[in-house]
Every structure is written in C-alpha cells, then in structure tokens.
Amino acid sequence: MNEYVLALDLEGTLISNAMSQIPRPGLAEFLTRCAELFPRIVMFTTVKEERFRKIARLLVDEKVAPTWFADMEYIVWRGETKDLQFVPGVDPHQVLLVDDFEKYVHPGQEAQWLQVEHFDYPYSSEDRGLAEVFDALAARIAR
C-alpha cells in the first residue's frame, strides 16, 4: 500500500491562477488518477481556503474536476515555504509536493518535491504538464 500523502499546489499547477481560473488540460483525469494512487490528497496553496473552495466548486460544477475536489483537505500554513510538517499526521518524508515554483519548497525537503511545468499564458490546450507529473508520481511510488 502506498503510504504517501499527495500535496497539490493550485495556481500555475492545476489552474492558471486564482483570478482567471483556467483549468489545466487533463485536470479531471489527473485528479481522478491521483485519487486511485494516493489514499490522501491535500491542497497546499498560497490561495486562502475560502477562495480555494469557491474555485474548487466552480471547477466541479464545470465538470473539469471530480466532485471530491471541492471538499478536499486544505492545509493551513504560514511562512515563506511550504513546510511539509504542516501536513497533519504524517512525517514530511511521507508527503509528495507537486508545485511549479521552487521558491516554495522548504529547505531540506527538495527530495519530496515533484516540479510541474508552470501553466501560463497562452494556456495551450496541448499542455501535458499534469500527464507528465502523474507519470513521475507513479514512478516515484512504484519504487
């Protein structure tokens, strides 16, 4: 059984940003496949929880995210980096962080980070960032 928790970033990773909220191509498939691989998936974003919930509900309503996405666990954190110690109930080495921005990776936790290419304007419908990071996640937990 896979003992990892998957921590996902929102802006530049799953969607464009909190303003335009353009879903990344393959978002629903990525989230659905991740839910098959990981018993626990958490949202680890700089976007405040209330705003995240509104965006998540919209994505679910638009059928570009699975229904569980709107109610997923949200990690409340503080500081300059996404310290995986903020994920309750697990050691940081049990958390895999998918994020587009290296500056948010907490010092000493680089091995837990899987970088996804930043999803940015012009928002290509051919973007394969989520498919590529899923393959990397699958390979990582298969080890």
Short mmCIF file of N, CA and C in Angstrom, two decimals:
data_model
loop_
_atom_site.label_atom_id
_atom_site.label_comp_id
_atom_site.label_asym_id
_atom_site.label_seq_id
_atom_site.Cartn_x
_atom_site.Cartn_y
_atom_site.Cartn_z
N MET A 1 0.86 -1.20 0.00
CA MET A 1 0.00 0.00 0.00
C MET A 1 0.89 1.25 0.00
N ASN A 2 0.54 2.19 -0.83
CA ASN A 2 1.26 3.46 -0.92
C ASN A 2 1.02 4.27 0.35
N GLU A 3 2.10 4.63 1.04
CA GLU A 3 1.95 5.37 2.29
C GLU A 3 2.09 6.88 2.11
N TYR A 4 2.24 7.33 0.88
CA TYR A 4 2.43 8.77 0.64
C TYR A 4 1.13 9.56 0.69
N VAL A 5 1.26 10.81 1.12
CA VAL A 5 0.20 11.81 1.00
C VAL A 5 0.61 12.70 -0.17
N LEU A 6 -0.34 13.02 -1.02
CA LEU A 6 -0.07 13.90 -2.15
C LEU A 6 -0.53 15.31 -1.81
N ALA A 7 0.40 16.27 -1.86
CA ALA A 7 0.08 17.68 -1.62
C ALA A 7 0.15 18.41 -2.95
N LEU A 8 -0.93 19.07 -3.32
CA LEU A 8 -1.02 19.74 -4.61
C LEU A 8 -1.07 21.26 -4.45
N ASP A 9 -0.34 21.92 -5.30
CA ASP A 9 -0.41 23.37 -5.42
C ASP A 9 -1.58 23.69 -6.36
N LEU A 10 -2.12 24.89 -6.28
CA LEU A 10 -3.24 25.28 -7.13
C LEU A 10 -2.80 26.13 -8.32
N GLU A 11 -2.30 27.34 -8.05
CA GLU A 11 -2.00 28.29 -9.12
C GLU A 11 -0.73 27.91 -9.89
N GLY A 12 -0.86 27.89 -11.21
CA GLY A 12 0.27 27.54 -12.06
C GLY A 12 0.51 26.05 -12.14
N THR A 13 -0.22 25.29 -11.32
CA THR A 13 -0.09 23.83 -11.30
C THR A 13 -1.37 23.20 -11.82
N LEU A 14 -2.48 23.41 -11.11
CA LEU A 14 -3.77 22.82 -11.52
C LEU A 14 -4.60 23.78 -12.38
N ILE A 15 -4.46 25.06 -12.10
CA ILE A 15 -5.17 26.10 -12.86
C ILE A 15 -4.19 27.22 -13.21
N SER A 16 -4.64 28.15 -14.03
CA SER A 16 -3.80 29.29 -14.39
C SER A 16 -3.45 30.09 -13.13
N ASN A 17 -4.47 30.71 -12.54
CA ASN A 17 -4.31 31.48 -11.30
C ASN A 17 -5.68 31.72 -10.70
N ALA A 18 -5.71 32.28 -9.51
CA ALA A 18 -6.98 32.46 -8.79
C ALA A 18 -7.88 33.51 -9.43
N MET A 19 -7.32 34.35 -10.30
CA MET A 19 -8.14 35.35 -10.98
C MET A 19 -8.83 34.76 -12.20
N SER A 20 -8.06 34.25 -13.15
CA SER A 20 -8.66 33.73 -14.40
C SER A 20 -9.20 32.31 -14.25
N GLN A 21 -8.61 31.51 -13.37
CA GLN A 21 -9.12 30.18 -13.03
C GLN A 21 -9.27 29.24 -14.22
N ILE A 22 -8.36 29.33 -15.18
CA ILE A 22 -8.42 28.45 -16.35
C ILE A 22 -7.89 27.08 -15.94
N PRO A 23 -8.73 26.03 -16.07
CA PRO A 23 -8.25 24.70 -15.68
C PRO A 23 -7.19 24.19 -16.64
N ARG A 24 -6.19 23.56 -16.09
CA ARG A 24 -5.12 22.99 -16.91
C ARG A 24 -5.67 21.80 -17.68
N PRO A 25 -5.27 21.62 -18.94
CA PRO A 25 -5.74 20.46 -19.71
C PRO A 25 -5.45 19.16 -18.97
N GLY A 26 -6.45 18.28 -18.93
CA GLY A 26 -6.29 16.98 -18.28
C GLY A 26 -6.50 17.01 -16.78
N LEU A 27 -7.03 18.12 -16.25
CA LEU A 27 -7.18 18.27 -14.80
C LEU A 27 -8.03 17.15 -14.19
N ALA A 28 -9.22 16.91 -14.72
CA ALA A 28 -10.11 15.89 -14.14
C ALA A 28 -9.46 14.51 -14.17
N GLU A 29 -8.84 14.17 -15.29
CA GLU A 29 -8.19 12.86 -15.40
C GLU A 29 -7.03 12.76 -14.41
N PHE A 30 -6.24 13.81 -14.31
CA PHE A 30 -5.11 13.83 -13.37
C PHE A 30 -5.59 13.60 -11.94
N LEU A 31 -6.60 14.36 -11.51
CA LEU A 31 -7.09 14.23 -10.13
C LEU A 31 -7.70 12.86 -9.89
N THR A 32 -8.44 12.35 -10.86
CA THR A 32 -9.06 11.03 -10.73
C THR A 32 -7.99 9.94 -10.61
N ARG A 33 -6.96 10.02 -11.45
CA ARG A 33 -5.89 9.03 -11.41
C ARG A 33 -5.08 9.14 -10.12
N CYS A 34 -4.87 10.37 -9.65
CA CYS A 34 -4.15 10.55 -8.38
C CYS A 34 -4.92 9.93 -7.22
N ALA A 35 -6.25 10.07 -7.24
CA ALA A 35 -7.08 9.50 -6.17
C ALA A 35 -6.99 7.98 -6.16
N GLU A 36 -6.69 7.37 -7.30
CA GLU A 36 -6.51 5.92 -7.35
C GLU A 36 -5.16 5.51 -6.75
N LEU A 37 -4.17 6.41 -6.83
CA LEU A 37 -2.82 6.11 -6.35
C LEU A 37 -2.58 6.51 -4.90
N PHE A 38 -3.24 7.58 -4.46
CA PHE A 38 -2.97 8.13 -3.14
C PHE A 38 -4.21 8.06 -2.25
N PRO A 39 -4.06 7.47 -1.06
CA PRO A 39 -5.20 7.40 -0.14
C PRO A 39 -5.60 8.77 0.42
N ARG A 40 -4.66 9.73 0.36
CA ARG A 40 -4.93 11.07 0.91
C ARG A 40 -4.30 12.12 0.01
N ILE A 41 -5.12 13.07 -0.41
CA ILE A 41 -4.65 14.18 -1.24
C ILE A 41 -5.05 15.47 -0.54
N VAL A 42 -4.09 16.40 -0.44
CA VAL A 42 -4.35 17.66 0.25
C VAL A 42 -4.02 18.84 -0.66
N MET A 43 -4.66 19.96 -0.41
CA MET A 43 -4.39 21.19 -1.14
C MET A 43 -3.41 22.02 -0.32
N PHE A 44 -2.29 22.39 -0.95
CA PHE A 44 -1.23 23.16 -0.27
C PHE A 44 -0.93 24.36 -1.16
N THR A 45 -1.64 25.46 -0.94
CA THR A 45 -1.60 26.61 -1.83
C THR A 45 -1.48 27.91 -1.05
N THR A 46 -1.03 28.95 -1.73
CA THR A 46 -1.00 30.28 -1.13
C THR A 46 -2.39 30.92 -1.17
N VAL A 47 -3.30 30.35 -1.95
CA VAL A 47 -4.67 30.88 -2.05
C VAL A 47 -5.41 30.55 -0.74
N LYS A 48 -6.02 31.55 -0.15
CA LYS A 48 -6.76 31.35 1.10
C LYS A 48 -7.87 30.32 0.91
N GLU A 49 -8.21 29.62 2.00
CA GLU A 49 -9.15 28.50 1.89
C GLU A 49 -10.51 28.90 1.32
N GLU A 50 -11.06 30.01 1.77
CA GLU A 50 -12.39 30.42 1.29
C GLU A 50 -12.36 30.61 -0.23
N ARG A 51 -11.32 31.24 -0.72
CA ARG A 51 -11.17 31.46 -2.17
C ARG A 51 -10.96 30.12 -2.89
N PHE A 52 -10.11 29.26 -2.33
CA PHE A 52 -9.90 27.95 -2.93
C PHE A 52 -11.22 27.19 -3.05
N ARG A 53 -12.04 27.20 -2.00
CA ARG A 53 -13.32 26.46 -2.01
C ARG A 53 -14.22 26.96 -3.15
N LYS A 54 -14.27 28.26 -3.35
CA LYS A 54 -15.10 28.82 -4.43
C LYS A 54 -14.59 28.36 -5.79
N ILE A 55 -13.27 28.41 -5.97
CA ILE A 55 -12.67 27.97 -7.23
C ILE A 55 -12.94 26.48 -7.43
N ALA A 56 -12.74 25.69 -6.38
CA ALA A 56 -12.93 24.24 -6.47
C ALA A 56 -14.37 23.89 -6.83
N ARG A 57 -15.32 24.57 -6.20
CA ARG A 57 -16.74 24.30 -6.51
C ARG A 57 -17.05 24.64 -7.97
N LEU A 58 -16.49 25.74 -8.45
CA LEU A 58 -16.68 26.13 -9.84
C LEU A 58 -16.12 25.06 -10.78
N LEU A 59 -14.92 24.57 -10.50
CA LEU A 59 -14.30 23.54 -11.33
C LEU A 59 -15.12 22.25 -11.33
N VAL A 60 -15.67 21.91 -10.17
CA VAL A 60 -16.54 20.72 -10.07
C VAL A 60 -17.82 20.95 -10.86
N ASP A 61 -18.43 22.13 -10.67
CA ASP A 61 -19.67 22.46 -11.40
C ASP A 61 -19.46 22.43 -12.91
N GLU A 62 -18.28 22.85 -13.34
CA GLU A 62 -17.96 22.85 -14.78
C GLU A 62 -17.49 21.48 -15.27
N LYS A 63 -17.49 20.50 -14.34
CA LYS A 63 -17.12 19.12 -14.66
C LYS A 63 -15.69 18.98 -15.18
N VAL A 64 -14.80 19.85 -14.69
CA VAL A 64 -13.38 19.73 -15.03
C VAL A 64 -12.57 19.25 -13.83
N ALA A 65 -13.28 18.92 -12.73
CA ALA A 65 -12.66 18.33 -11.55
C ALA A 65 -13.66 17.37 -10.93
N PRO A 66 -13.18 16.27 -10.32
CA PRO A 66 -14.09 15.33 -9.67
C PRO A 66 -14.77 15.97 -8.46
N THR A 67 -15.93 15.43 -8.07
CA THR A 67 -16.72 16.04 -7.01
C THR A 67 -15.96 16.18 -5.70
N TRP A 68 -15.10 15.22 -5.36
CA TRP A 68 -14.37 15.28 -4.08
C TRP A 68 -13.43 16.48 -4.00
N PHE A 69 -13.06 17.05 -5.14
CA PHE A 69 -12.11 18.16 -5.16
C PHE A 69 -12.61 19.35 -4.34
N ALA A 70 -13.90 19.61 -4.38
CA ALA A 70 -14.47 20.77 -3.67
C ALA A 70 -14.36 20.64 -2.15
N ASP A 71 -14.28 19.39 -1.66
CA ASP A 71 -14.27 19.15 -0.22
C ASP A 71 -12.93 18.60 0.28
N MET A 72 -11.92 18.63 -0.57
CA MET A 72 -10.64 18.03 -0.17
C MET A 72 -10.01 18.74 1.00
N GLU A 73 -9.13 18.04 1.69
CA GLU A 73 -8.42 18.59 2.83
C GLU A 73 -7.55 19.77 2.38
N TYR A 74 -7.60 20.82 3.16
CA TYR A 74 -6.86 22.05 2.86
C TYR A 74 -5.83 22.25 3.97
N ILE A 75 -4.58 22.49 3.61
CA ILE A 75 -3.52 22.68 4.59
C ILE A 75 -3.36 24.17 4.91
N VAL A 76 -3.55 24.49 6.17
CA VAL A 76 -3.33 25.86 6.65
C VAL A 76 -1.87 25.94 7.05
N TRP A 77 -1.17 26.95 6.54
CA TRP A 77 0.26 27.07 6.81
C TRP A 77 0.66 28.52 6.87
N ARG A 78 1.88 28.73 7.34
CA ARG A 78 2.42 30.09 7.42
C ARG A 78 3.91 30.02 7.11
N GLY A 79 4.48 31.17 6.78
CA GLY A 79 5.90 31.24 6.48
C GLY A 79 6.13 31.49 5.01
N GLU A 80 7.39 31.39 4.63
CA GLU A 80 7.79 31.66 3.24
C GLU A 80 7.76 30.43 2.36
N THR A 81 7.80 29.24 2.99
CA THR A 81 7.88 28.00 2.22
C THR A 81 6.79 27.03 2.66
N LYS A 82 6.52 26.06 1.81
CA LYS A 82 5.51 25.04 2.11
C LYS A 82 6.18 23.90 2.88
N ASP A 83 6.34 24.13 4.18
CA ASP A 83 6.96 23.12 5.05
C ASP A 83 5.98 21.96 5.20
N LEU A 84 6.40 20.79 4.77
CA LEU A 84 5.52 19.62 4.78
C LEU A 84 5.16 19.17 6.20
N GLN A 85 5.82 19.74 7.21
CA GLN A 85 5.43 19.47 8.60
C GLN A 85 4.05 20.02 8.90
N PHE A 86 3.53 20.92 8.07
CA PHE A 86 2.18 21.44 8.27
C PHE A 86 1.10 20.42 7.90
N VAL A 87 1.47 19.36 7.20
CA VAL A 87 0.50 18.30 6.86
C VAL A 87 0.34 17.43 8.10
N PRO A 88 -0.86 17.43 8.71
CA PRO A 88 -1.03 16.72 9.98
C PRO A 88 -0.98 15.19 9.84
N GLY A 89 -0.42 14.58 10.85
CA GLY A 89 -0.50 13.13 10.97
C GLY A 89 0.53 12.33 10.21
N VAL A 90 1.45 12.99 9.51
CA VAL A 90 2.47 12.27 8.76
C VAL A 90 3.82 12.97 8.89
N ASP A 91 4.87 12.21 8.69
CA ASP A 91 6.21 12.80 8.63
C ASP A 91 6.39 13.45 7.27
N PRO A 92 7.16 14.53 7.19
CA PRO A 92 7.37 15.21 5.91
C PRO A 92 7.85 14.29 4.79
N HIS A 93 8.65 13.27 5.12
CA HIS A 93 9.15 12.37 4.06
C HIS A 93 8.05 11.49 3.47
N GLN A 94 6.86 11.51 4.08
CA GLN A 94 5.73 10.73 3.56
C GLN A 94 4.84 11.57 2.65
N VAL A 95 5.20 12.84 2.45
CA VAL A 95 4.40 13.75 1.63
C VAL A 95 5.15 14.05 0.33
N LEU A 96 4.44 13.98 -0.78
CA LEU A 96 4.99 14.40 -2.06
C LEU A 96 4.28 15.68 -2.47
N LEU A 97 5.06 16.71 -2.76
CA LEU A 97 4.52 18.02 -3.12
C LEU A 97 4.66 18.23 -4.62
N VAL A 98 3.53 18.48 -5.28
CA VAL A 98 3.54 18.85 -6.70
C VAL A 98 3.32 20.35 -6.77
N ASP A 99 4.33 21.05 -7.27
CA ASP A 99 4.29 22.51 -7.30
C ASP A 99 5.13 22.98 -8.48
N ASP A 100 4.77 24.14 -9.03
CA ASP A 100 5.51 24.69 -10.16
C ASP A 100 6.65 25.61 -9.73
N PHE A 101 6.67 26.01 -8.46
CA PHE A 101 7.59 27.06 -8.02
C PHE A 101 8.57 26.56 -6.97
N GLU A 102 9.83 26.52 -7.33
CA GLU A 102 10.87 26.02 -6.42
C GLU A 102 10.99 26.86 -5.15
N LYS A 103 10.68 28.16 -5.25
CA LYS A 103 10.88 29.03 -4.08
C LYS A 103 9.97 28.65 -2.91
N TYR A 104 8.92 27.86 -3.17
CA TYR A 104 8.02 27.43 -2.09
C TYR A 104 8.46 26.12 -1.45
N VAL A 105 9.46 25.47 -2.01
CA VAL A 105 9.94 24.21 -1.45
C VAL A 105 10.76 24.50 -0.20
N HIS A 106 10.38 23.86 0.89
CA HIS A 106 11.06 24.10 2.17
C HIS A 106 12.47 23.51 2.14
N PRO A 107 13.46 24.26 2.64
CA PRO A 107 14.84 23.76 2.67
C PRO A 107 14.92 22.38 3.35
N GLY A 108 15.62 21.46 2.70
CA GLY A 108 15.76 20.12 3.23
C GLY A 108 14.67 19.16 2.77
N GLN A 109 13.63 19.70 2.08
CA GLN A 109 12.53 18.85 1.61
C GLN A 109 12.49 18.75 0.09
N GLU A 110 13.59 19.09 -0.55
CA GLU A 110 13.65 19.08 -2.02
C GLU A 110 13.35 17.69 -2.59
N ALA A 111 13.73 16.65 -1.87
CA ALA A 111 13.50 15.28 -2.36
C ALA A 111 12.01 14.93 -2.42
N GLN A 112 11.19 15.69 -1.71
CA GLN A 112 9.74 15.42 -1.68
C GLN A 112 8.99 16.19 -2.77
N TRP A 113 9.71 17.03 -3.50
CA TRP A 113 9.09 17.93 -4.49
C TRP A 113 9.17 17.34 -5.88
N LEU A 114 8.04 17.34 -6.56
CA LEU A 114 7.98 17.00 -7.98
C LEU A 114 7.55 18.26 -8.70
N GLN A 115 8.44 18.78 -9.51
CA GLN A 115 8.16 20.03 -10.21
C GLN A 115 7.27 19.77 -11.42
N VAL A 116 6.24 20.59 -11.54
CA VAL A 116 5.39 20.56 -12.72
C VAL A 116 5.68 21.85 -13.49
N GLU A 117 5.69 21.77 -14.79
CA GLU A 117 5.92 22.95 -15.60
C GLU A 117 4.82 23.98 -15.31
N HIS A 118 5.23 25.24 -15.17
CA HIS A 118 4.29 26.33 -14.86
C HIS A 118 3.27 26.46 -15.99
N PHE A 119 1.98 26.46 -15.62
CA PHE A 119 0.89 26.63 -16.59
C PHE A 119 0.61 28.11 -16.72
N ASP A 120 0.96 28.68 -17.87
CA ASP A 120 0.96 30.12 -18.03
C ASP A 120 0.42 30.50 -19.42
N TYR A 121 0.08 31.76 -19.56
CA TYR A 121 -0.36 32.31 -20.84
C TYR A 121 0.66 31.93 -21.91
N PRO A 122 0.25 31.48 -23.08
CA PRO A 122 -1.10 31.50 -23.66
C PRO A 122 -1.97 30.28 -23.37
N TYR A 123 -1.70 29.51 -22.32
CA TYR A 123 -2.54 28.41 -21.88
C TYR A 123 -2.87 27.42 -23.01
N SER A 124 -1.85 26.77 -23.48
CA SER A 124 -2.01 25.83 -24.59
C SER A 124 -2.92 24.66 -24.23
N SER A 125 -3.85 24.35 -25.13
CA SER A 125 -4.71 23.18 -24.94
C SER A 125 -3.89 21.90 -25.13
N GLU A 126 -2.68 22.04 -25.65
CA GLU A 126 -1.78 20.90 -25.84
C GLU A 126 -0.89 20.65 -24.62
N ASP A 127 -1.04 21.45 -23.57
CA ASP A 127 -0.22 21.31 -22.37
C ASP A 127 -0.31 19.89 -21.81
N ARG A 128 0.87 19.31 -21.49
CA ARG A 128 0.92 17.95 -20.97
C ARG A 128 1.52 17.90 -19.57
N GLY A 129 1.57 19.04 -18.91
CA GLY A 129 2.21 19.12 -17.59
C GLY A 129 1.65 18.16 -16.57
N LEU A 130 0.34 18.04 -16.48
CA LEU A 130 -0.25 17.15 -15.48
C LEU A 130 -0.01 15.68 -15.83
N ALA A 131 -0.10 15.34 -17.09
CA ALA A 131 0.17 13.95 -17.50
C ALA A 131 1.61 13.58 -17.18
N GLU A 132 2.53 14.51 -17.44
CA GLU A 132 3.95 14.25 -17.18
C GLU A 132 4.22 14.11 -15.69
N VAL A 133 3.64 14.96 -14.87
CA VAL A 133 3.89 14.86 -13.43
C VAL A 133 3.20 13.63 -12.85
N PHE A 134 2.07 13.22 -13.43
CA PHE A 134 1.44 11.97 -12.97
C PHE A 134 2.37 10.79 -13.21
N ASP A 135 2.97 10.74 -14.38
CA ASP A 135 3.91 9.65 -14.68
C ASP A 135 5.06 9.65 -13.67
N ALA A 136 5.55 10.83 -13.33
CA ALA A 136 6.64 10.94 -12.36
C ALA A 136 6.19 10.48 -10.97
N LEU A 137 4.95 10.83 -10.60
CA LEU A 137 4.40 10.39 -9.31
C LEU A 137 4.26 8.86 -9.27
N ALA A 138 3.71 8.30 -10.33
CA ALA A 138 3.52 6.85 -10.40
C ALA A 138 4.85 6.13 -10.30
N ALA A 139 5.86 6.64 -10.99
CA ALA A 139 7.19 6.04 -10.95
C ALA A 139 7.78 6.16 -9.53
N ARG A 140 7.55 7.30 -8.91
CA ARG A 140 8.10 7.54 -7.57
C ARG A 140 7.53 6.56 -6.55
N ILE A 141 6.22 6.36 -6.56
CA ILE A 141 5.65 5.48 -5.54
C ILE A 141 5.83 4.01 -5.88
N ALA A 142 6.19 3.71 -7.12
CA ALA A 142 6.45 2.32 -7.51
C ALA A 142 7.80 1.83 -6.99
N ARG A 143 8.67 2.78 -6.60
CA ARG A 143 10.00 2.41 -6.10
C ARG A 143 9.93 1.63 -4.82
#
